[in-house]
mmCIF file of C-alpha atoms and ligand atoms in Angstrom:
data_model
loop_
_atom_site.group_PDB
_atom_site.id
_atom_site.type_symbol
_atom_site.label_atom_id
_atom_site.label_comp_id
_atom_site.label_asym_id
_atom_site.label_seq_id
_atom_site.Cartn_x
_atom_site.Cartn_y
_atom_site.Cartn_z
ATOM 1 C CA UNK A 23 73.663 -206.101 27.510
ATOM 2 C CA UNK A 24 77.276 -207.413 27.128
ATOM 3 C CA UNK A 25 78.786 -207.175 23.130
ATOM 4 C CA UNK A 26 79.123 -210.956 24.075
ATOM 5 C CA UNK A 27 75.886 -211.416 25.284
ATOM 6 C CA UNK A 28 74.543 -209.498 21.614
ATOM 7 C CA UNK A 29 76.736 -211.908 19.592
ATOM 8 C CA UNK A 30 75.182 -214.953 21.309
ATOM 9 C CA UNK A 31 71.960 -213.961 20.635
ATOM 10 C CA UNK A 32 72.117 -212.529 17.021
ATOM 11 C CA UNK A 33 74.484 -215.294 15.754
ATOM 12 C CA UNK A 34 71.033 -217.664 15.209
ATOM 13 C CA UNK A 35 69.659 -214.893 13.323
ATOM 14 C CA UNK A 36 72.694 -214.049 10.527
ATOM 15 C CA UNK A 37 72.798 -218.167 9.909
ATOM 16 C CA UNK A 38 68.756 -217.890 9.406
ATOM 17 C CA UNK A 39 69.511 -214.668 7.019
ATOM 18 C CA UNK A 40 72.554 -217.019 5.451
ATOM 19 C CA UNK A 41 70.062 -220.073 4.983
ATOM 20 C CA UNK A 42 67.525 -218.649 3.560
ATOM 21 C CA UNK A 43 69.470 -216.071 1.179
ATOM 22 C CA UNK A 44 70.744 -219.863 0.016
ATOM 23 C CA UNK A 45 67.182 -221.250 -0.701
ATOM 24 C CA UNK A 46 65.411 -218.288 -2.234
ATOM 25 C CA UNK A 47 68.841 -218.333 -4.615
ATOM 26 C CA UNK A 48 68.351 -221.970 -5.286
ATOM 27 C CA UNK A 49 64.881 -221.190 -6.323
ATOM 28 C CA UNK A 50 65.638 -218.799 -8.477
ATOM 29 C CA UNK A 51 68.509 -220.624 -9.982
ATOM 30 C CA UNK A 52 66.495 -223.797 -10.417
ATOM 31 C CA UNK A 53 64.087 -221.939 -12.515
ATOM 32 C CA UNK A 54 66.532 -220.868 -14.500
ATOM 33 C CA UNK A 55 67.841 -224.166 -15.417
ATOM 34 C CA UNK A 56 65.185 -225.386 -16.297
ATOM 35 C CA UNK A 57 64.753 -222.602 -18.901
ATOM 36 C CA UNK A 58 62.094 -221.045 -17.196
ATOM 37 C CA UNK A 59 61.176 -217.157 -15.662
ATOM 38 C CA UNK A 60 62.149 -216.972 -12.132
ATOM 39 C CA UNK A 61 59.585 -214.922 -10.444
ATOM 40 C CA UNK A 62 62.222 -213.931 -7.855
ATOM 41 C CA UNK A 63 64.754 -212.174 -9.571
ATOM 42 C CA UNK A 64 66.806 -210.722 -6.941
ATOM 43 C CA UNK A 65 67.151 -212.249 -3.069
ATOM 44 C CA UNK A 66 69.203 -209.886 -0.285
ATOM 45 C CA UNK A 67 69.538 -210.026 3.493
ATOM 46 C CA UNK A 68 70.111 -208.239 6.453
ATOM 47 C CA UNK A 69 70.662 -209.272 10.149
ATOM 48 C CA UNK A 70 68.974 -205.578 12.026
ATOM 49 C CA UNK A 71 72.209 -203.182 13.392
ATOM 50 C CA UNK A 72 72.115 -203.570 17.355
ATOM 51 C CA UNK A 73 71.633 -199.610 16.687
ATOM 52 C CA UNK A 74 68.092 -200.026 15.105
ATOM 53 C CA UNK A 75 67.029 -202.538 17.311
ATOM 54 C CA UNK A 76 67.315 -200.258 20.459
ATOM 55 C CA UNK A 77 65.734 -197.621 18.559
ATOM 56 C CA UNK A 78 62.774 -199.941 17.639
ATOM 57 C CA UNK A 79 62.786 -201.139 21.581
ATOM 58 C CA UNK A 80 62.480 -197.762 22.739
ATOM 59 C CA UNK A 81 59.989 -196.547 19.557
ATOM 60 C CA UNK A 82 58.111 -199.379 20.711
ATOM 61 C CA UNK A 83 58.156 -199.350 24.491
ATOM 62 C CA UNK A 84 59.623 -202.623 25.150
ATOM 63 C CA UNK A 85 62.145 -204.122 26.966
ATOM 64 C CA UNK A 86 65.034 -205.694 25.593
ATOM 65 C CA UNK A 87 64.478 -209.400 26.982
ATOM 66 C CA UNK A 88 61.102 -209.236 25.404
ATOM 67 C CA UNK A 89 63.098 -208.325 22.277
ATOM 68 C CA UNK A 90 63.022 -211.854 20.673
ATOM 69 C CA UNK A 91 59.220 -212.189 20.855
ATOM 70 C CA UNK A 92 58.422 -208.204 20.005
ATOM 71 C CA UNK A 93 60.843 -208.011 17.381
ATOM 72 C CA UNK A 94 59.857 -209.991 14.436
ATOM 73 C CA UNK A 95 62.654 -208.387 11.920
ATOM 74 C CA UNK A 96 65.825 -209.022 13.349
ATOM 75 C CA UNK A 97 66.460 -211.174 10.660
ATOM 76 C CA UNK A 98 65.180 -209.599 7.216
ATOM 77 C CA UNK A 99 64.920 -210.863 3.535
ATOM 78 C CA UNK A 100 64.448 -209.243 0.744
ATOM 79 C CA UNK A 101 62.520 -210.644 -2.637
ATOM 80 C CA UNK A 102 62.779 -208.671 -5.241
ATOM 81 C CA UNK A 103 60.550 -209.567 -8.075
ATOM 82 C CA UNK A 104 60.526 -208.142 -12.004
ATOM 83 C CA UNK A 105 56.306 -207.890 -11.862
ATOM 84 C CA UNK A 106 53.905 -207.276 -9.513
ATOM 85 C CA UNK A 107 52.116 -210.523 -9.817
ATOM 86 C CA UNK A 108 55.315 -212.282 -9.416
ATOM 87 C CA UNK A 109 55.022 -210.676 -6.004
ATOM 88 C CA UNK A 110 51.998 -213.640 -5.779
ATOM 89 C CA UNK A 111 53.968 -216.425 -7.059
ATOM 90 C CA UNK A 112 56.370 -215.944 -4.657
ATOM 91 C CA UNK A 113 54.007 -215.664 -1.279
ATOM 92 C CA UNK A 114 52.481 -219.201 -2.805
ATOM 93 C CA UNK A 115 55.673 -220.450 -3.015
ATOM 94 C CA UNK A 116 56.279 -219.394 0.642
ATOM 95 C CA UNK A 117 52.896 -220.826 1.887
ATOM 96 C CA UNK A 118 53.560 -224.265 0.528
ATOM 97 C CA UNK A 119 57.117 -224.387 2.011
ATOM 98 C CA UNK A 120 57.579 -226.570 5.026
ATOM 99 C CA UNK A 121 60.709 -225.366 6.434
ATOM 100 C CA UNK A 122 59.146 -221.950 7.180
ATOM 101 C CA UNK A 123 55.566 -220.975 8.947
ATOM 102 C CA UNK A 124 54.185 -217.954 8.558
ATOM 103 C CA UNK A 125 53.157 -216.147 11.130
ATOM 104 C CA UNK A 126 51.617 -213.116 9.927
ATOM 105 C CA UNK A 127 51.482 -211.183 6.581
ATOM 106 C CA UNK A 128 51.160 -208.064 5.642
ATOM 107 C CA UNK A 129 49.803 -206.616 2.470
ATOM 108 C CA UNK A 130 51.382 -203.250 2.233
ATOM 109 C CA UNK A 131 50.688 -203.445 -2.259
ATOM 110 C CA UNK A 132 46.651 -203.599 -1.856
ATOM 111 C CA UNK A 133 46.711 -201.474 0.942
ATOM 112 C CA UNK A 134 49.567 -199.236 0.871
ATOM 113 C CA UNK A 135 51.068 -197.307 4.167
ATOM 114 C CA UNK A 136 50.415 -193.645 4.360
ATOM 115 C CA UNK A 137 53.998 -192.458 3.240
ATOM 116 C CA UNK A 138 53.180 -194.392 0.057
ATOM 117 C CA UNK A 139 55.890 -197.811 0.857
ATOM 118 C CA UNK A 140 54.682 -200.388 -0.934
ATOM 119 C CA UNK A 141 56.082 -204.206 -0.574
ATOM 120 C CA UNK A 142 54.469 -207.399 0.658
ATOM 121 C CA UNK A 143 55.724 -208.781 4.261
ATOM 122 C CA UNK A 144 55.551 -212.444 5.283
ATOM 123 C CA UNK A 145 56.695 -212.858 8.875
ATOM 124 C CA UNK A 146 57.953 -216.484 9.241
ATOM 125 C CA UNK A 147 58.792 -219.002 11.853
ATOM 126 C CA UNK A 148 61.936 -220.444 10.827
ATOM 127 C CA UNK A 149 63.856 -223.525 12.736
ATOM 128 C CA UNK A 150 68.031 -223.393 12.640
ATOM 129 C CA UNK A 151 70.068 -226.001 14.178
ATOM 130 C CA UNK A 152 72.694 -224.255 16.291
ATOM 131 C CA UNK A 153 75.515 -225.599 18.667
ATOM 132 C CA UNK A 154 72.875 -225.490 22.173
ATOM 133 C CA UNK A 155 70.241 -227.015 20.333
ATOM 134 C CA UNK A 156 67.914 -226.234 17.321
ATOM 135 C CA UNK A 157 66.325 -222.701 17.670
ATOM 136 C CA UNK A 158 62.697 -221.180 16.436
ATOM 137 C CA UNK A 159 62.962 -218.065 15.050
ATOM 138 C CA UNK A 160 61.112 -214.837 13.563
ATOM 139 C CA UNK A 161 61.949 -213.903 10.269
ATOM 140 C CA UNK A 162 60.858 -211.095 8.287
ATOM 141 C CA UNK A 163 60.611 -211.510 4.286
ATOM 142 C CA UNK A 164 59.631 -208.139 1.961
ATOM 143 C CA UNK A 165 58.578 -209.130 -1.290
ATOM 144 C CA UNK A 166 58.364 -206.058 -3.868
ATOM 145 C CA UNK A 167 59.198 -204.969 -6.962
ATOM 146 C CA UNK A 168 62.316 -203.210 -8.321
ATOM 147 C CA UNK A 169 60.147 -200.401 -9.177
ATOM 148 C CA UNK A 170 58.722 -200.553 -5.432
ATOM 149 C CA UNK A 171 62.151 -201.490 -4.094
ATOM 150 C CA UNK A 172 64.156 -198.499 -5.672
ATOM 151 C CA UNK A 173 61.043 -196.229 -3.894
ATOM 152 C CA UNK A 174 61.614 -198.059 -0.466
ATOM 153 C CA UNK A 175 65.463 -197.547 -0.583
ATOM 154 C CA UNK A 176 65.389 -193.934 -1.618
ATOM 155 C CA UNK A 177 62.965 -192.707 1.093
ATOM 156 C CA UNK A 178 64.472 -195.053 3.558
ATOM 157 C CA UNK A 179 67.862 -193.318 3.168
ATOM 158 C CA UNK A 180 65.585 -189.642 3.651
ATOM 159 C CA UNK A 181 64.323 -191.154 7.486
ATOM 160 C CA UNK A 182 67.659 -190.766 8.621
ATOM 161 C CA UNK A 183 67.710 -187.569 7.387
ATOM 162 C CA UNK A 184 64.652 -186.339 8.578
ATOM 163 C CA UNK A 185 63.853 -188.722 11.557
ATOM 164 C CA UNK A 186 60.133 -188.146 12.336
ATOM 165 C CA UNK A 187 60.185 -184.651 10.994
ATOM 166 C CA UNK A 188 60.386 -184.874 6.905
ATOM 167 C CA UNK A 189 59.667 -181.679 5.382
ATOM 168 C CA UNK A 190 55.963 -181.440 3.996
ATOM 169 C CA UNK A 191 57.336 -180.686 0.531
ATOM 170 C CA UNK A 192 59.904 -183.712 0.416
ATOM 171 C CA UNK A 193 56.939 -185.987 1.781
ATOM 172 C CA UNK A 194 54.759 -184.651 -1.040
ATOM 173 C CA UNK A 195 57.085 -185.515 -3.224
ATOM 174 C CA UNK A 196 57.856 -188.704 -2.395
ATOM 175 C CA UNK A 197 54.020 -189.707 -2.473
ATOM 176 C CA UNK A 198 54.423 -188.520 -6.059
ATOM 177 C CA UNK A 199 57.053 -190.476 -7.070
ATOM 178 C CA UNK A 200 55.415 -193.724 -5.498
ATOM 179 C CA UNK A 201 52.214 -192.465 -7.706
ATOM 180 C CA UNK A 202 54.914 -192.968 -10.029
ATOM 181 C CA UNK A 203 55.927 -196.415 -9.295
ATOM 182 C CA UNK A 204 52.871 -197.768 -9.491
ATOM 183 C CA UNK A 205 52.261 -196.722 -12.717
ATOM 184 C CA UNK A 206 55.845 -197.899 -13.862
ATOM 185 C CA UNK A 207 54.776 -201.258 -12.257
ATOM 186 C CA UNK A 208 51.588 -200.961 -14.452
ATOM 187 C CA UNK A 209 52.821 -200.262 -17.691
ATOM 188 C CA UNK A 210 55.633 -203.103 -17.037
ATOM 189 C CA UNK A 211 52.988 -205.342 -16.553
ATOM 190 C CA UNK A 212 50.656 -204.796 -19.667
ATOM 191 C CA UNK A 213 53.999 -205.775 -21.492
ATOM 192 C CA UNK A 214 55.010 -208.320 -19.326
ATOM 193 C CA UNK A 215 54.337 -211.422 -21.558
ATOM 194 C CA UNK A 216 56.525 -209.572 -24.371
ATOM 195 C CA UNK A 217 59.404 -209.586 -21.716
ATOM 196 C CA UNK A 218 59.202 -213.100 -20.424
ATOM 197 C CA UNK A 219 59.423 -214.314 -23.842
ATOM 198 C CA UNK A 220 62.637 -212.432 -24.581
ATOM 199 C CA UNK A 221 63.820 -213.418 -21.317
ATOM 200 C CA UNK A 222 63.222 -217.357 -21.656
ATOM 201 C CA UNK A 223 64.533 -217.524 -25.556
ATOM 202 C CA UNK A 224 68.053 -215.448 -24.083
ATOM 203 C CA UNK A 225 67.676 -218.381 -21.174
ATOM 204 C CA UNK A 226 66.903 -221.380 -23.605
ATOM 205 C CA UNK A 227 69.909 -220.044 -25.726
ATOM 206 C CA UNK A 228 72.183 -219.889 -23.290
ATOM 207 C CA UNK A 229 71.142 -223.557 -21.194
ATOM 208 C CA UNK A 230 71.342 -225.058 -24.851
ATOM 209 C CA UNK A 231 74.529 -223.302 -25.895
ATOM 210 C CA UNK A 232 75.714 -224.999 -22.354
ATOM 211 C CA UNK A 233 75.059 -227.888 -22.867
ATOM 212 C CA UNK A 234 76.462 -228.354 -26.143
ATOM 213 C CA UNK A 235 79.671 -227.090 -25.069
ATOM 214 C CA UNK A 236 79.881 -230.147 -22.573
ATOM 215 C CA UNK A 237 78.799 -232.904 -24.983
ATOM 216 C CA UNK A 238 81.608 -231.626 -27.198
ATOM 217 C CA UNK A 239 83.897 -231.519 -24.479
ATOM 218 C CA UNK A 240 83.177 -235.091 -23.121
ATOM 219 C CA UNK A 241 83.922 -236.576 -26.963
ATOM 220 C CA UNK A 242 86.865 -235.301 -26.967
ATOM 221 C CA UNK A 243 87.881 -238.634 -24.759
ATOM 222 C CA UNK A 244 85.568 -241.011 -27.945
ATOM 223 C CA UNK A 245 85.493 -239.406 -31.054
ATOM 224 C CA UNK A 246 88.535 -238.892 -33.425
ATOM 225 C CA UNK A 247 89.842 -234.946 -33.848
ATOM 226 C CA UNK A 248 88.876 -234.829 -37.414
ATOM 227 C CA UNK A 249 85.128 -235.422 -36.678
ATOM 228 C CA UNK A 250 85.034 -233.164 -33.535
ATOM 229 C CA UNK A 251 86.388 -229.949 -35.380
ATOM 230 C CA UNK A 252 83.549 -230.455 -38.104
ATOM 231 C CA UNK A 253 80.897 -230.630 -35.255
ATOM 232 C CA UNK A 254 82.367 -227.851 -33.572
ATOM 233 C CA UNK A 255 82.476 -226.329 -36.887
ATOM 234 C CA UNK A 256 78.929 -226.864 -37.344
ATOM 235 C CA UNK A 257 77.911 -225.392 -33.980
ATOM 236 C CA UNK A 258 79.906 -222.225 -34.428
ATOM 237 C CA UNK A 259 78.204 -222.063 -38.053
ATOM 238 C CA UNK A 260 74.146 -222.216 -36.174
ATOM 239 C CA UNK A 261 75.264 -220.139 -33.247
ATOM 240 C CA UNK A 262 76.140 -217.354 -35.616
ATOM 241 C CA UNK A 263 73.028 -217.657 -37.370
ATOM 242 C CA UNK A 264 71.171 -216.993 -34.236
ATOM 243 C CA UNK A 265 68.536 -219.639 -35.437
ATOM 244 C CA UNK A 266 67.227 -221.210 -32.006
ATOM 245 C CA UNK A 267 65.309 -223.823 -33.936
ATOM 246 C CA UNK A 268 68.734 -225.115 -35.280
ATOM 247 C CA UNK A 269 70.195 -225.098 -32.405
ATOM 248 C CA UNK A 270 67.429 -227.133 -30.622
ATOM 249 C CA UNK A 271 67.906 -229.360 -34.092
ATOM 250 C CA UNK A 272 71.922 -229.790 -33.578
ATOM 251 C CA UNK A 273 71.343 -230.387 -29.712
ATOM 252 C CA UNK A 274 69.306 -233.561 -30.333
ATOM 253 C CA UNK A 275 71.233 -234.449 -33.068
ATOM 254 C CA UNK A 276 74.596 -233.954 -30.639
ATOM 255 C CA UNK A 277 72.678 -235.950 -28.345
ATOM 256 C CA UNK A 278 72.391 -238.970 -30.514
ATOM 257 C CA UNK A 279 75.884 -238.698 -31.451
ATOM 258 C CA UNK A 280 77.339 -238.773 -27.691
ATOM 259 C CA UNK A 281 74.781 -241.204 -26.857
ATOM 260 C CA UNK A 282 76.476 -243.674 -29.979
ATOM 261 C CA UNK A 283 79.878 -243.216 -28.574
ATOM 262 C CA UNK A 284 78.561 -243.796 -24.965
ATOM 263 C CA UNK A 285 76.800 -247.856 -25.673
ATOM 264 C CA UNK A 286 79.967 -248.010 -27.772
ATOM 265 C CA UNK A 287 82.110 -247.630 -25.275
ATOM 266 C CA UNK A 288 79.769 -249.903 -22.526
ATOM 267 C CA UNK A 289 80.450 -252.214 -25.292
HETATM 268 P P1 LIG B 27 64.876 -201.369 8.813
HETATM 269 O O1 LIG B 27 65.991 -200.407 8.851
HETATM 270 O O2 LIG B 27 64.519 -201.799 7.426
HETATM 271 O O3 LIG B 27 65.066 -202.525 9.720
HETATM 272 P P2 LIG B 27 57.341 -199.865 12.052
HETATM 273 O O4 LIG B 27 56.550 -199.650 13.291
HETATM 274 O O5 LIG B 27 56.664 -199.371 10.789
HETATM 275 O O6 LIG B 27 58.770 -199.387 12.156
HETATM 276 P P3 LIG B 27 56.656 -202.700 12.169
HETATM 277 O O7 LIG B 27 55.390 -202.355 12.838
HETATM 278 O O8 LIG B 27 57.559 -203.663 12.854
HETATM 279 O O9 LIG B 27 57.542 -201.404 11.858
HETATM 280 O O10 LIG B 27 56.346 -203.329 10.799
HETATM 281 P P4 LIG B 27 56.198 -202.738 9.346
HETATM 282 O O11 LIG B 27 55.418 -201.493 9.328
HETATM 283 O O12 LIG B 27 55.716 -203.880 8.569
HETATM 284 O O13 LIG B 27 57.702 -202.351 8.942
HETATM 285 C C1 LIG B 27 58.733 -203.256 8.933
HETATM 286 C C2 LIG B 27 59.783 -202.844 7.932
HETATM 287 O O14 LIG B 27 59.160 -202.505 6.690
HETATM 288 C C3 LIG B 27 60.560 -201.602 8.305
HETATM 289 O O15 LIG B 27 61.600 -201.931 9.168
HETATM 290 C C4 LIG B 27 61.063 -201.151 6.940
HETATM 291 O O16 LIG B 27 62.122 -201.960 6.487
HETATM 292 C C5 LIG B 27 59.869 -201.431 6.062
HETATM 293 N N1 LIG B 27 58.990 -200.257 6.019
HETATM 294 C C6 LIG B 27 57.799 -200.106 6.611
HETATM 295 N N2 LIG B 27 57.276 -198.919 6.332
HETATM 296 C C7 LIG B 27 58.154 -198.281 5.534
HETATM 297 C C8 LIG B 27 58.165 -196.990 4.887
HETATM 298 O O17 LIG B 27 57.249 -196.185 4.996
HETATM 299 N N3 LIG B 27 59.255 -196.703 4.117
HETATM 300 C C9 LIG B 27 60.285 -197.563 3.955
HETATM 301 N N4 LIG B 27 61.305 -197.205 3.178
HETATM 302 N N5 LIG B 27 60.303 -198.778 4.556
HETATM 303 C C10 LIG B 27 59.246 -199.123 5.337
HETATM 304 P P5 LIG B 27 62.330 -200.823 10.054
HETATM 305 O O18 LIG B 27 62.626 -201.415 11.377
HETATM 306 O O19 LIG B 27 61.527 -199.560 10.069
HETATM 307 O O20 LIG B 27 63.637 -200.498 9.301
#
């Protein structure tokens, strides 16, 4: 096939890796404002090398106009979660989605593949509007966690190494070390309430902190000088203390003040 002909046909696929890169992130970010644990806590992408797709076609015995339809992971996502039953949260999240319909799925965490890779798949049909029209495409999304994906990445980088011929002892240890993970995984998980609570007061802090900073900002255009240093005064004096209850206290109270000075000035 013509380089031409390639870039015509993967172009659909990067914008479909670009789109939904942008979505997963906007989950993940509207979680976070809201002061909330994102169960996705990392999203990456990947449109498959021209390279590994002729390898697959030939691994797999098919021809490369069938490539489209035999080929379900030319465009790849990656979810990377902090838990394992994020992992969960994230497939419902998937399922109810209406932009993207899943095809198959593949539960390589309850039943994990012989070399010991562990990771959730979701193949998706996903629609992107291109200039000849709006195109269906395949979409692969893994869905594991950082434990899981630091496994994947490490023995993925030994397969080019060893292409179909790993050395017993490096296999063995690898299935070892993925023993490993899943304890790791475990023990993350028994503590995993512990975590999420440090993780949303650090979150709360910060959307607070935030948002205090841009109701002081705004009276700078209502209220006098005078009173604005001794409320800024005042918020330096609680952030220091690291009291979140005060803060949440001087937020609503900074909230009534701005909200004075905005019917004042409807007035
Ligand atoms: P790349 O470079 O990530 O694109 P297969 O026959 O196993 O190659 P299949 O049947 O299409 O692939 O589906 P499967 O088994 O669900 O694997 C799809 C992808 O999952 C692989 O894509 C890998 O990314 C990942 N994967 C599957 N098994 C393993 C494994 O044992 N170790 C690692 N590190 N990753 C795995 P590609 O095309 O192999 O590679």
């Amino acid at each position: 096939m013509e380089i031409k002909l390639w870039r015509e046909l993967l172009d659909p696929y990067a914008q479909a890796v670009d789109e939904l890169i942008l979505k997963f992130n906007h989950i993940k970010q509207s979680y976070r404002s809201r002061g909330e644990y994102s169960p996705i806590e990392q999203v990456d992408g990947r449109l498959k090398t021209i390279s590994s797709i002729l390898e697959k076609a030939q691994r797999k015995g098919f021809e490369l106009d069938e490539m489209e339809e035999k080929l379900d992971d030319i465009a790849g996502i990656r979810i990377i979660c902090q838990f394992v039953e994020d992992i969960d949260k994230v497939v419902d999240i998937i399922r109810a989605r209406t932009d993207m319909r899943i095809k198959e799925e593949k539960d390589y965490i309850r039943e994990n593949k012989e070399s010991g890779y562990r990771s959730y798949h979701i193949i998706i049909y996903y629609k992107v509007e291109t200039l000849s029209g709006a195109k269906e495409l395949q979409c692969e999304i893994q869905i594991r966690t950082l434990a899981m994906n630091f496994w994947a990445t490490i023995e993925h980088s030994l397969q080019y190494k060893y292409p179909q011929n790993m050395p017993e002892n490096v296999s063995v240890r690898l299935r070892n070390a993925a023993e490993a993970t899943v304890s790791l995984d475990e023990e993350m998980s028994y503590i995993r309430g512990e975590i999420i609570d440090a993780q949303n007061s650090f979150l709360i802090k910060a959307n607070l902190v935030r948002d205090i900073l841009n109701n002081i900002q705004n009276l700078y255009q209502k209220a006098n000088t005078r009173e604005i240093i001794k409320i800024q005064d005042e918020f330096f004096r609680i952030y220091r203390s690291d009291d979140l209850d005060e803060l949440i206290r001087f937020h609503k109270e900074l909230d009534i003040i701005s909200e004075g000075y905005r019917s004042q000035s409807l007035n």
